[in-house]
Tab-separated table of C-alpha atoms in Angstrom:
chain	number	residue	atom	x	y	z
W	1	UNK	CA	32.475	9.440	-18.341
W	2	UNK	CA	32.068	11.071	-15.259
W	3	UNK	CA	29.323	13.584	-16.318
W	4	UNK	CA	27.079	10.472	-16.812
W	5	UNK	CA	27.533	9.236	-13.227
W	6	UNK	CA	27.218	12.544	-12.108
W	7	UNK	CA	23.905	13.535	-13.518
W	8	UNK	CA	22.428	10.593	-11.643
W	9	UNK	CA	22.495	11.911	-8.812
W	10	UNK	CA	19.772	13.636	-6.770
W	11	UNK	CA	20.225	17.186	-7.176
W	12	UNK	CA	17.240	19.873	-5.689
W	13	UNK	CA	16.130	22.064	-9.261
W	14	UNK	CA	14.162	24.898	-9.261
W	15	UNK	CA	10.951	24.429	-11.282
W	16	UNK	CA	9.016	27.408	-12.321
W	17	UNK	CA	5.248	26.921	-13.210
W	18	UNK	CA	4.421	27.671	-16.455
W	19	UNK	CA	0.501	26.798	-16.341
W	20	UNK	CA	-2.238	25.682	-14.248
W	21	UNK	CA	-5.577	24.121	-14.454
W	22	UNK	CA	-8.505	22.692	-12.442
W	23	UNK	CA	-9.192	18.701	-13.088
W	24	UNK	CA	-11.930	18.529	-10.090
W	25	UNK	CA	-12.601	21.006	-7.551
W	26	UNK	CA	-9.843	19.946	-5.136
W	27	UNK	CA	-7.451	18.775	-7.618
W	28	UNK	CA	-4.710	21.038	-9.993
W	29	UNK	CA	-2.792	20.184	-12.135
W	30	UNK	CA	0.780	21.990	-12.501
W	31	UNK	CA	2.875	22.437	-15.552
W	32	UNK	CA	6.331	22.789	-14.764
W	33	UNK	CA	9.155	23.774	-16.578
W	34	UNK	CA	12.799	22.188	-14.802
W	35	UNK	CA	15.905	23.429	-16.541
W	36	UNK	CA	18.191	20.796	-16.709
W	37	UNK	CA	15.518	18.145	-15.998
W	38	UNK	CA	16.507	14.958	-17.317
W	39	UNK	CA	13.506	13.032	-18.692
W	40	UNK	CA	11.427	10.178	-16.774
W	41	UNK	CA	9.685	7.029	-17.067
W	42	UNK	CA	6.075	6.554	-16.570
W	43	UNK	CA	5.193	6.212	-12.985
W	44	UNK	CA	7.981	7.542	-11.663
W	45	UNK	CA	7.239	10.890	-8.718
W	46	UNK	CA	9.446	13.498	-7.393
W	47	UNK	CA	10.156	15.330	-4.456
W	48	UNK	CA	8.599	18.916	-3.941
W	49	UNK	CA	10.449	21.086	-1.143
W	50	UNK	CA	8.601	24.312	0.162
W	51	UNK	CA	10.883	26.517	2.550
W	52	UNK	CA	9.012	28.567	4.182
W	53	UNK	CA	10.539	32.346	5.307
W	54	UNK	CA	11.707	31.317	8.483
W	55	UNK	CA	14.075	28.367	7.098
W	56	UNK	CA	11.413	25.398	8.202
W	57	UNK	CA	10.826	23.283	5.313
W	58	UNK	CA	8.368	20.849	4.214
W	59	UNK	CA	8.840	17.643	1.586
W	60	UNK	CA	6.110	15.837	-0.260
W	61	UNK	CA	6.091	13.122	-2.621
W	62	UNK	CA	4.000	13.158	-6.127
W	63	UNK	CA	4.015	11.475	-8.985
W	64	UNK	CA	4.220	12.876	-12.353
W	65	UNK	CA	1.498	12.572	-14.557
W	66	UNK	CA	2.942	13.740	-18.456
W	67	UNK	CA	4.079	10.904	-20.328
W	68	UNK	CA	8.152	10.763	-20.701
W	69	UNK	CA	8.822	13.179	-23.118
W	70	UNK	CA	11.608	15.278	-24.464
W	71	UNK	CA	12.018	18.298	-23.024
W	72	UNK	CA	11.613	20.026	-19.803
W	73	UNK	CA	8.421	20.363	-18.920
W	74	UNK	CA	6.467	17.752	-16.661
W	75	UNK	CA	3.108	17.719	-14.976
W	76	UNK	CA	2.368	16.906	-11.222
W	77	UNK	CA	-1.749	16.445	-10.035
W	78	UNK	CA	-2.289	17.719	-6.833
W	79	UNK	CA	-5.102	16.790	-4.473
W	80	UNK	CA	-5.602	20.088	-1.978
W	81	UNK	CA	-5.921	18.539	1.517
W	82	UNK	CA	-7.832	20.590	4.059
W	83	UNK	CA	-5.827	20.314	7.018
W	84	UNK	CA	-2.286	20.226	4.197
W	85	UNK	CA	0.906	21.954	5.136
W	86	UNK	CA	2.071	21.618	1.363
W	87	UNK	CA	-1.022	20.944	-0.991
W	88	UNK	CA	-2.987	24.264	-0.051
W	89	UNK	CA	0.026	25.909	-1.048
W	90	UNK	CA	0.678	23.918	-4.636
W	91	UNK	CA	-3.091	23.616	-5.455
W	92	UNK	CA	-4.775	27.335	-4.371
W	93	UNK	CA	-2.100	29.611	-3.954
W	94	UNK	CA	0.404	28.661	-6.556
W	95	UNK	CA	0.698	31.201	-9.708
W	96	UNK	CA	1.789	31.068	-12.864
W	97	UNK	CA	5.624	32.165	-12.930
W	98	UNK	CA	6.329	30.934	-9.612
W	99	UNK	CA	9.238	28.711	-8.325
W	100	UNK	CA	9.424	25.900	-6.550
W	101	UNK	CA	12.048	23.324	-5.529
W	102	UNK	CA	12.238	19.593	-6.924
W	103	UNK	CA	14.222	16.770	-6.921
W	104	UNK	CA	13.949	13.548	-9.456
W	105	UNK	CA	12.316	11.784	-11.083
W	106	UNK	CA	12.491	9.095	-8.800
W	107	UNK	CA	11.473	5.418	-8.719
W	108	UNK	CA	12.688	2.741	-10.793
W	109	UNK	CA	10.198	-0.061	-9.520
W	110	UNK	CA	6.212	1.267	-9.854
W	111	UNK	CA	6.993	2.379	-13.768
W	112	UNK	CA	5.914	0.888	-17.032
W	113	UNK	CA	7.072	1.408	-20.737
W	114	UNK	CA	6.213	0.103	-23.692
W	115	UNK	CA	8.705	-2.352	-24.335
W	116	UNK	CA	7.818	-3.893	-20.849
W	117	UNK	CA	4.290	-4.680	-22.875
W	118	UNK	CA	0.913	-5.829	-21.048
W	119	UNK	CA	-1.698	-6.333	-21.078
W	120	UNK	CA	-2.154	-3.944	-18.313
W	121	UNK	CA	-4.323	-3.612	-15.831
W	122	UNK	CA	-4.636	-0.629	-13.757
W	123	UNK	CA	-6.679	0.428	-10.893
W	124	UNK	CA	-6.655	3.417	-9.051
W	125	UNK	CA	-8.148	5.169	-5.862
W	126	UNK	CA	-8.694	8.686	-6.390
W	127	UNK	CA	-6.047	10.653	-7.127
W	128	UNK	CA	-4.266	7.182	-7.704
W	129	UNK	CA	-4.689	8.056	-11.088
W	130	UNK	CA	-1.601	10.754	-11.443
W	131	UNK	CA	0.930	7.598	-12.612
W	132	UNK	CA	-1.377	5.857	-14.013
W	133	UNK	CA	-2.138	8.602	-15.977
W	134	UNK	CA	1.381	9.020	-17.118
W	135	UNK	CA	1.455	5.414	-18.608
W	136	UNK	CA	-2.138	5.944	-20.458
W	137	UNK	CA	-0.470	9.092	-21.775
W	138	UNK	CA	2.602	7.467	-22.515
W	139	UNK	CA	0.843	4.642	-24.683
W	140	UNK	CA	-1.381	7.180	-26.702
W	141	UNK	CA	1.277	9.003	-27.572
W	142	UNK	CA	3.610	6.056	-29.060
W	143	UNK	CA	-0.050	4.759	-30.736
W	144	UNK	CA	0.335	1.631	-28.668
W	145	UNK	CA	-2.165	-1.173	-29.317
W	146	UNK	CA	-1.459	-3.227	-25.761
W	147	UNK	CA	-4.567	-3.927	-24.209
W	148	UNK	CA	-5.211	-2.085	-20.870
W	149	UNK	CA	-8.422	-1.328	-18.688
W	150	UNK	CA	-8.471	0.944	-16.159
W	151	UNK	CA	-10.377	0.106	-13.246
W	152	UNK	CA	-11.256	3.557	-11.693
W	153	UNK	CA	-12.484	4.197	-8.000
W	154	UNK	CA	-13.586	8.310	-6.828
W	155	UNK	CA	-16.457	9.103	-4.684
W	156	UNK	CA	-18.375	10.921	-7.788
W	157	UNK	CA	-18.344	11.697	-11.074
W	158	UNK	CA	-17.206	15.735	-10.468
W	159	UNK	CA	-14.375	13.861	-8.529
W	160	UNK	CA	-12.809	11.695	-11.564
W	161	UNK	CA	-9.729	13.217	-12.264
W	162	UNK	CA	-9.411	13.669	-15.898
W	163	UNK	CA	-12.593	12.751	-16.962
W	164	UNK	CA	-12.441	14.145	-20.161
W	165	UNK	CA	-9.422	13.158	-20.641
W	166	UNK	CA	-9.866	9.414	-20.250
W	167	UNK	CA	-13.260	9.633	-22.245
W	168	UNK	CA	-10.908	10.830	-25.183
W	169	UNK	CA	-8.347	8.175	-24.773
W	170	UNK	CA	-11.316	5.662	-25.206
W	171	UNK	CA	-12.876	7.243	-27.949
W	172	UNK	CA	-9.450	7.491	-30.098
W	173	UNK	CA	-7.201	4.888	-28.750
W	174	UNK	CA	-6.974	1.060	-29.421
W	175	UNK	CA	-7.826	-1.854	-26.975
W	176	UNK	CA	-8.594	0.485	-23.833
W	177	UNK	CA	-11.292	0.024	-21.393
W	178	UNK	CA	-12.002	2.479	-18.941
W	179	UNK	CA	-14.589	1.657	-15.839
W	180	UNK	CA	-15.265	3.989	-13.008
W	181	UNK	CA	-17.376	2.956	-9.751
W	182	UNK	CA	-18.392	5.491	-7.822
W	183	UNK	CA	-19.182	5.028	-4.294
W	184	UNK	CA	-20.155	7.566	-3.035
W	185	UNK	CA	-22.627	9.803	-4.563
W	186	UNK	CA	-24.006	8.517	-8.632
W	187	UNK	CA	-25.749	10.680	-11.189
W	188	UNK	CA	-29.383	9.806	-12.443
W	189	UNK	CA	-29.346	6.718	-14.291
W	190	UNK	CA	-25.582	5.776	-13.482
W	191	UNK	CA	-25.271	2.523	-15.100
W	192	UNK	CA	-21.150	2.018	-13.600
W	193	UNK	CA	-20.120	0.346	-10.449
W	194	UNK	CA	-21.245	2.295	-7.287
W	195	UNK	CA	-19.494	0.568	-4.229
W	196	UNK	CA	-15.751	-0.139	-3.639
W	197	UNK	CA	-13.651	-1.965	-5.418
W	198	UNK	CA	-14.430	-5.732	-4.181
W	199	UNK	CA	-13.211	-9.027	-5.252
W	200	UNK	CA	-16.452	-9.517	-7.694
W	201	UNK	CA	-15.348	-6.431	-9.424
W	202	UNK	CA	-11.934	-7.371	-10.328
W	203	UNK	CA	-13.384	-11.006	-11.425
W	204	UNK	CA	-15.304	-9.037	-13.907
W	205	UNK	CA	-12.832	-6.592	-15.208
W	206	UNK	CA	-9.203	-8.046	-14.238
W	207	UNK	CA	-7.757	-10.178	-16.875
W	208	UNK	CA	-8.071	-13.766	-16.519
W	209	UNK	CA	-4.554	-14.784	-14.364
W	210	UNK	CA	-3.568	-17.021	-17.538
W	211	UNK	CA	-3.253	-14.077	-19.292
W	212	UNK	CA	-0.716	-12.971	-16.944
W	213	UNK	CA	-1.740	-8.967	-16.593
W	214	UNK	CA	1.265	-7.033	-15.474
W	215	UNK	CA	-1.020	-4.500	-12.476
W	216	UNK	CA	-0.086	-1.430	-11.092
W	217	UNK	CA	-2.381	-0.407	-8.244
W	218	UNK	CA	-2.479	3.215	-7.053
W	219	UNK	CA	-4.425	4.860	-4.217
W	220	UNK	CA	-4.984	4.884	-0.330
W	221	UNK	CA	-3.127	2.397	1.356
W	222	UNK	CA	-6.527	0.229	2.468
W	223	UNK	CA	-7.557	0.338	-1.290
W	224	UNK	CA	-4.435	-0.613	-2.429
W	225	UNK	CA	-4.140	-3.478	0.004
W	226	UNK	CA	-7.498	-5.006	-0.200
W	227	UNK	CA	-7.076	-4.975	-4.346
W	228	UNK	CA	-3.753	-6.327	-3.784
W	229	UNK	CA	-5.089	-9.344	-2.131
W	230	UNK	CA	-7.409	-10.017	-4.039
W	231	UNK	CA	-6.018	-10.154	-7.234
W	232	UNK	CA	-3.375	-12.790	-5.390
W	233	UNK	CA	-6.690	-14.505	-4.430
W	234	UNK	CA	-7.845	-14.587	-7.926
W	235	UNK	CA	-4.727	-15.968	-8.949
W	236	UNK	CA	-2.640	-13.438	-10.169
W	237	UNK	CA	1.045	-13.688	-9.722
W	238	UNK	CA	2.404	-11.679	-7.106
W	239	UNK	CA	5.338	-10.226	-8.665
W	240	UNK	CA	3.246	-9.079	-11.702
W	241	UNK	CA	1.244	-7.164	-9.111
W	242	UNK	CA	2.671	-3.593	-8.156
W	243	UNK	CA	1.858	-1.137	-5.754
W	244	UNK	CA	2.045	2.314	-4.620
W	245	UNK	CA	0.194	3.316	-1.020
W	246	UNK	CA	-0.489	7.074	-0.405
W	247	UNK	CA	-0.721	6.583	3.225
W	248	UNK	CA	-1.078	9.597	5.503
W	249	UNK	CA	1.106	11.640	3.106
W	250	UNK	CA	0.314	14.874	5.511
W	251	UNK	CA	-1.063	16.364	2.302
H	1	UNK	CA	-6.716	9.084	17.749
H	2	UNK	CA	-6.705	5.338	17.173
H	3	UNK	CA	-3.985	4.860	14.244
H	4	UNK	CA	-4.310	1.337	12.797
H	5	UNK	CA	-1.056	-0.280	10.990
H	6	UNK	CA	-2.886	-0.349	7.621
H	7	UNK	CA	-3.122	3.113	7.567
H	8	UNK	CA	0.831	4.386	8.286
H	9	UNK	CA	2.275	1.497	5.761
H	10	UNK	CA	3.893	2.596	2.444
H	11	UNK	CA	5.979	1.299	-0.422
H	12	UNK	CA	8.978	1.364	-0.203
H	13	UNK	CA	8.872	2.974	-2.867
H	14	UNK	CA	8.337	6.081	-1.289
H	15	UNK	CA	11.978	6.537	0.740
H	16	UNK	CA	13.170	5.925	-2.772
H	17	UNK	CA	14.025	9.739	-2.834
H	18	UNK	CA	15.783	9.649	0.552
H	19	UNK	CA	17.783	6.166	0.153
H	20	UNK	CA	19.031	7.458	-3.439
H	21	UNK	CA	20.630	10.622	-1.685
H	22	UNK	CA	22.397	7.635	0.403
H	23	UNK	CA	22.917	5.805	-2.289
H	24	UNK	CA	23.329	7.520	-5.607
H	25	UNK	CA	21.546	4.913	-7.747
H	26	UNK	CA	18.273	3.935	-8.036
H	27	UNK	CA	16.718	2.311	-4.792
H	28	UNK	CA	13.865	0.931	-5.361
H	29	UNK	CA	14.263	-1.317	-8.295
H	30	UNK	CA	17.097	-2.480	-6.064
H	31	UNK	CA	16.406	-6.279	-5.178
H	32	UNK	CA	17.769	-7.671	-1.564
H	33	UNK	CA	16.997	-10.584	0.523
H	34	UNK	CA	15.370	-10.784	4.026
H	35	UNK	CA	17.811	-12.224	6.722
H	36	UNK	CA	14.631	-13.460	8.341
H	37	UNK	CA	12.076	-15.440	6.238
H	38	UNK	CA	14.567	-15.503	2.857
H	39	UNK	CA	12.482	-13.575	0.796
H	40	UNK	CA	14.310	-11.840	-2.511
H	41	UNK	CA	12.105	-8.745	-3.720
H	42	UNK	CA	12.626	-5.696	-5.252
H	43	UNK	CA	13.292	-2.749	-2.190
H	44	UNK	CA	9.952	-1.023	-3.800
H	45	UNK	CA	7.800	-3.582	-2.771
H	46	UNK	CA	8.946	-3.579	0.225
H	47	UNK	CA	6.476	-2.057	3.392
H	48	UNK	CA	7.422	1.233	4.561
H	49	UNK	CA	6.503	3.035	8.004
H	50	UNK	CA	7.493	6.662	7.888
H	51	UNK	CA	5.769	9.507	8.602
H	52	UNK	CA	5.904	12.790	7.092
H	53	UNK	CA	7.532	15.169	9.897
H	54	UNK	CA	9.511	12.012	10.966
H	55	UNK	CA	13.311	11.557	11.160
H	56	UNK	CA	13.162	8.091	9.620
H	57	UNK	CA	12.221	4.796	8.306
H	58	UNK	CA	11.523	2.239	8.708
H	59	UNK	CA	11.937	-0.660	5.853
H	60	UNK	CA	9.779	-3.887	6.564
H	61	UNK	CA	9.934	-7.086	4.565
H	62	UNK	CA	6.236	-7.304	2.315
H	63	UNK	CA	6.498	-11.319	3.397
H	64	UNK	CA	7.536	-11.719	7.039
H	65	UNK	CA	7.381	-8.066	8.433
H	66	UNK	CA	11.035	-8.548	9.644
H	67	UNK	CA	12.836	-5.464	9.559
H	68	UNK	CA	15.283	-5.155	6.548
H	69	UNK	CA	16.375	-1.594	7.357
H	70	UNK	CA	16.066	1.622	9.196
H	71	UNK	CA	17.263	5.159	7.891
H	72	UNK	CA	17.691	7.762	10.240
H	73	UNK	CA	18.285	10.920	8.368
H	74	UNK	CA	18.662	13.942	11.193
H	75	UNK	CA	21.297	16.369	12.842
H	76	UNK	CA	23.226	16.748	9.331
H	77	UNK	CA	23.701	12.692	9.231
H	78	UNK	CA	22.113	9.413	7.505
H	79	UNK	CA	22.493	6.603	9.885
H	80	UNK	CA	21.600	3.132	8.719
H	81	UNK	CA	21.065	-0.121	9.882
H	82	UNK	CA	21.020	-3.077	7.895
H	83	UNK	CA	19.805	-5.551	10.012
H	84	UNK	CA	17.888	-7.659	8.355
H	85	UNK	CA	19.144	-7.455	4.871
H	86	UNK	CA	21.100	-10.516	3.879
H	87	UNK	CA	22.428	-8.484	0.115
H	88	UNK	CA	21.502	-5.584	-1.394
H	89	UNK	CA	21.739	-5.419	-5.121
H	90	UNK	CA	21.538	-2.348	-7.740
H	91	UNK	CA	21.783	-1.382	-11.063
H	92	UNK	CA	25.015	0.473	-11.740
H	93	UNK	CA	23.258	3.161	-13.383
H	94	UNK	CA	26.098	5.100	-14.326
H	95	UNK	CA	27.385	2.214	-16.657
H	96	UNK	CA	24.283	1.794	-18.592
H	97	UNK	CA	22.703	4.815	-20.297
């Protein structure tokens, strides 16, 4: 049918945002409703355009952090960057009832589901944590007993995007561990990891390579790279490892 | 500013947006092979150097750093370059699903 082939392709929808709400002091999170939007997997991002009034236009990637669902709503995390051109703008000045164009979702490599199974490991770098965070969601809601951890780097503990959250998912879910470091500044009696995720740290949290952990790593690019290699170091199987690098995304 | 490598490199799952406007289907699940050191890998996992204001990309192999591909996407045209890209394989997503 031609339809079929024909939704596929990448078409620019306008999104209108139908809430907003602070995870962290720099980071929103934006509830979007896309008519016509055509479901997604976990992990997957999608193109936001701003145009501004003289015609110039700017294009970020970010990944979408609700759990596949039906319907047309989704939910992109954004980190405001100081010196941004596009996050100021989705994360300060954004309303509720406002537009915005998108394109997606997009990906078909960095995404999990649950027939793909585990266990899982996943670490993130900041707000690394938006597709991750789709795939947590994802296996709560389908009451999914695959065991995951969640090895979580920010700089402090106001910083941890959905804290709550993740405390919750622990507290009700099955076979999830969740363990932050934070490396930069540690409340009073922090008894977590406070230095950057190192080769020692994934020893102690990773799964054992015989267990063959399918990993999805998520953060800055250094982060990314360094955990990368060392979980090949450790003996993890390369193509079981995945990544996604922020790089200078221009914010 | 001093700009070291490790800093500009991305997936490539990132141009996954711009190749699938080229493209139609899904690009980076898309597996190829490097004309240089042989490697077969999934076009996600590839390294990507692109910058945000820039007119391209460039598509380096995660093994050997050979160039696979370069997308120029300016002046109302996609130009690409497939030099180092032995085969390119998708999913014919509008089959499936």
């Amino acid at each position: 049918m031609a339809g079929t082939a024909l939704q596929r392709r990448l078409t620019w929808r306008v999104a209108e945002v139908v809430d907003l709400g602070d995870e962290t002091p720099r980071v929103r999170s934006l509830v979007l409703s896309v008519p016509g939007w055509p479901g997604h997997l976990a992990g997957q991002h999608v193109d936001v355009r701003l145009t501004a009034d003289d015609g110039y236009q700017a294009e970020r990637s970010y990944s979408i952090a609700s759990a596949p669902a039906a319907g047309e709503r989704l939910t992109l995390t954004v980190e405001r960057l100081a010196d941004g051109e596009v996050s100021p703008y989705l994360a300060g000045e954004l309303r509720a009832g406002d537009k915005l164009e998108l394109r997606g979702p997009i990906g078909g490599y960095f995404v999990w589901d649950i027939a793909i199974g585990g266990p899982l490991l996943l670490v993130a770098g900041g707000s690394g944590i938006c597709p991750l965070m789709a795939m947590l969601r994802l296996r709560q809601a389908a009451g999914s007993d695959i065991p995951t951890r969640l090895l979580y780097s920010s700089r402090s503990l106001e910083e941890v995007i959905y804290r709550n959250e993740l405390d919750r998912l622990v507290a009700t879910g099955t076979a999830l561990d969740v363990r932050l470091t934070l490396t930069r500044d540690q409340p009073e009696r922090w008894a977590g990891y406070h230095r950057r995720i190192d080769t020692d740290m994934l020893t102690e949290v990773a799964w054992a390579p015989n267990e063959r952990p399918l990993t999805f790593v998520c953060g800055p690019t250094p982060l990314v790279e360094s955990v990368a290699e060392s979980l090949v170091n450790l003996g993890h199987e390369p193509t079981r490892i995945k990544t996604e690098r922020f790089g200078p995304t221009g914010g | 500013m001093e700009i070291h490598e490790q800093d500009v490199r991305l997936d490539g799952n990132a141009a996954a947006g711009l190749l699938q406007e080229v493209f139609v289907h899904e690009f980076s699940g898309a597996r190829g092979a490097c004309a240089s050191c042989g490697a077969v890998g999934e076009m996600g996992a590839q390294h990507l150097y692109m910058a945000p204001l820039a007119p391209g990309a460039v598509l380096r192999c995660a093994a050997c750093e050979g160039v696979l591909m370069v997308v120029v996407h300016a002046g109302g045209r996609f130009r690409l370059g497939f030099r180092g890209l032995v085969w390119l394989e998708m999913k014919d997503t509008a089959v499936t699903s």
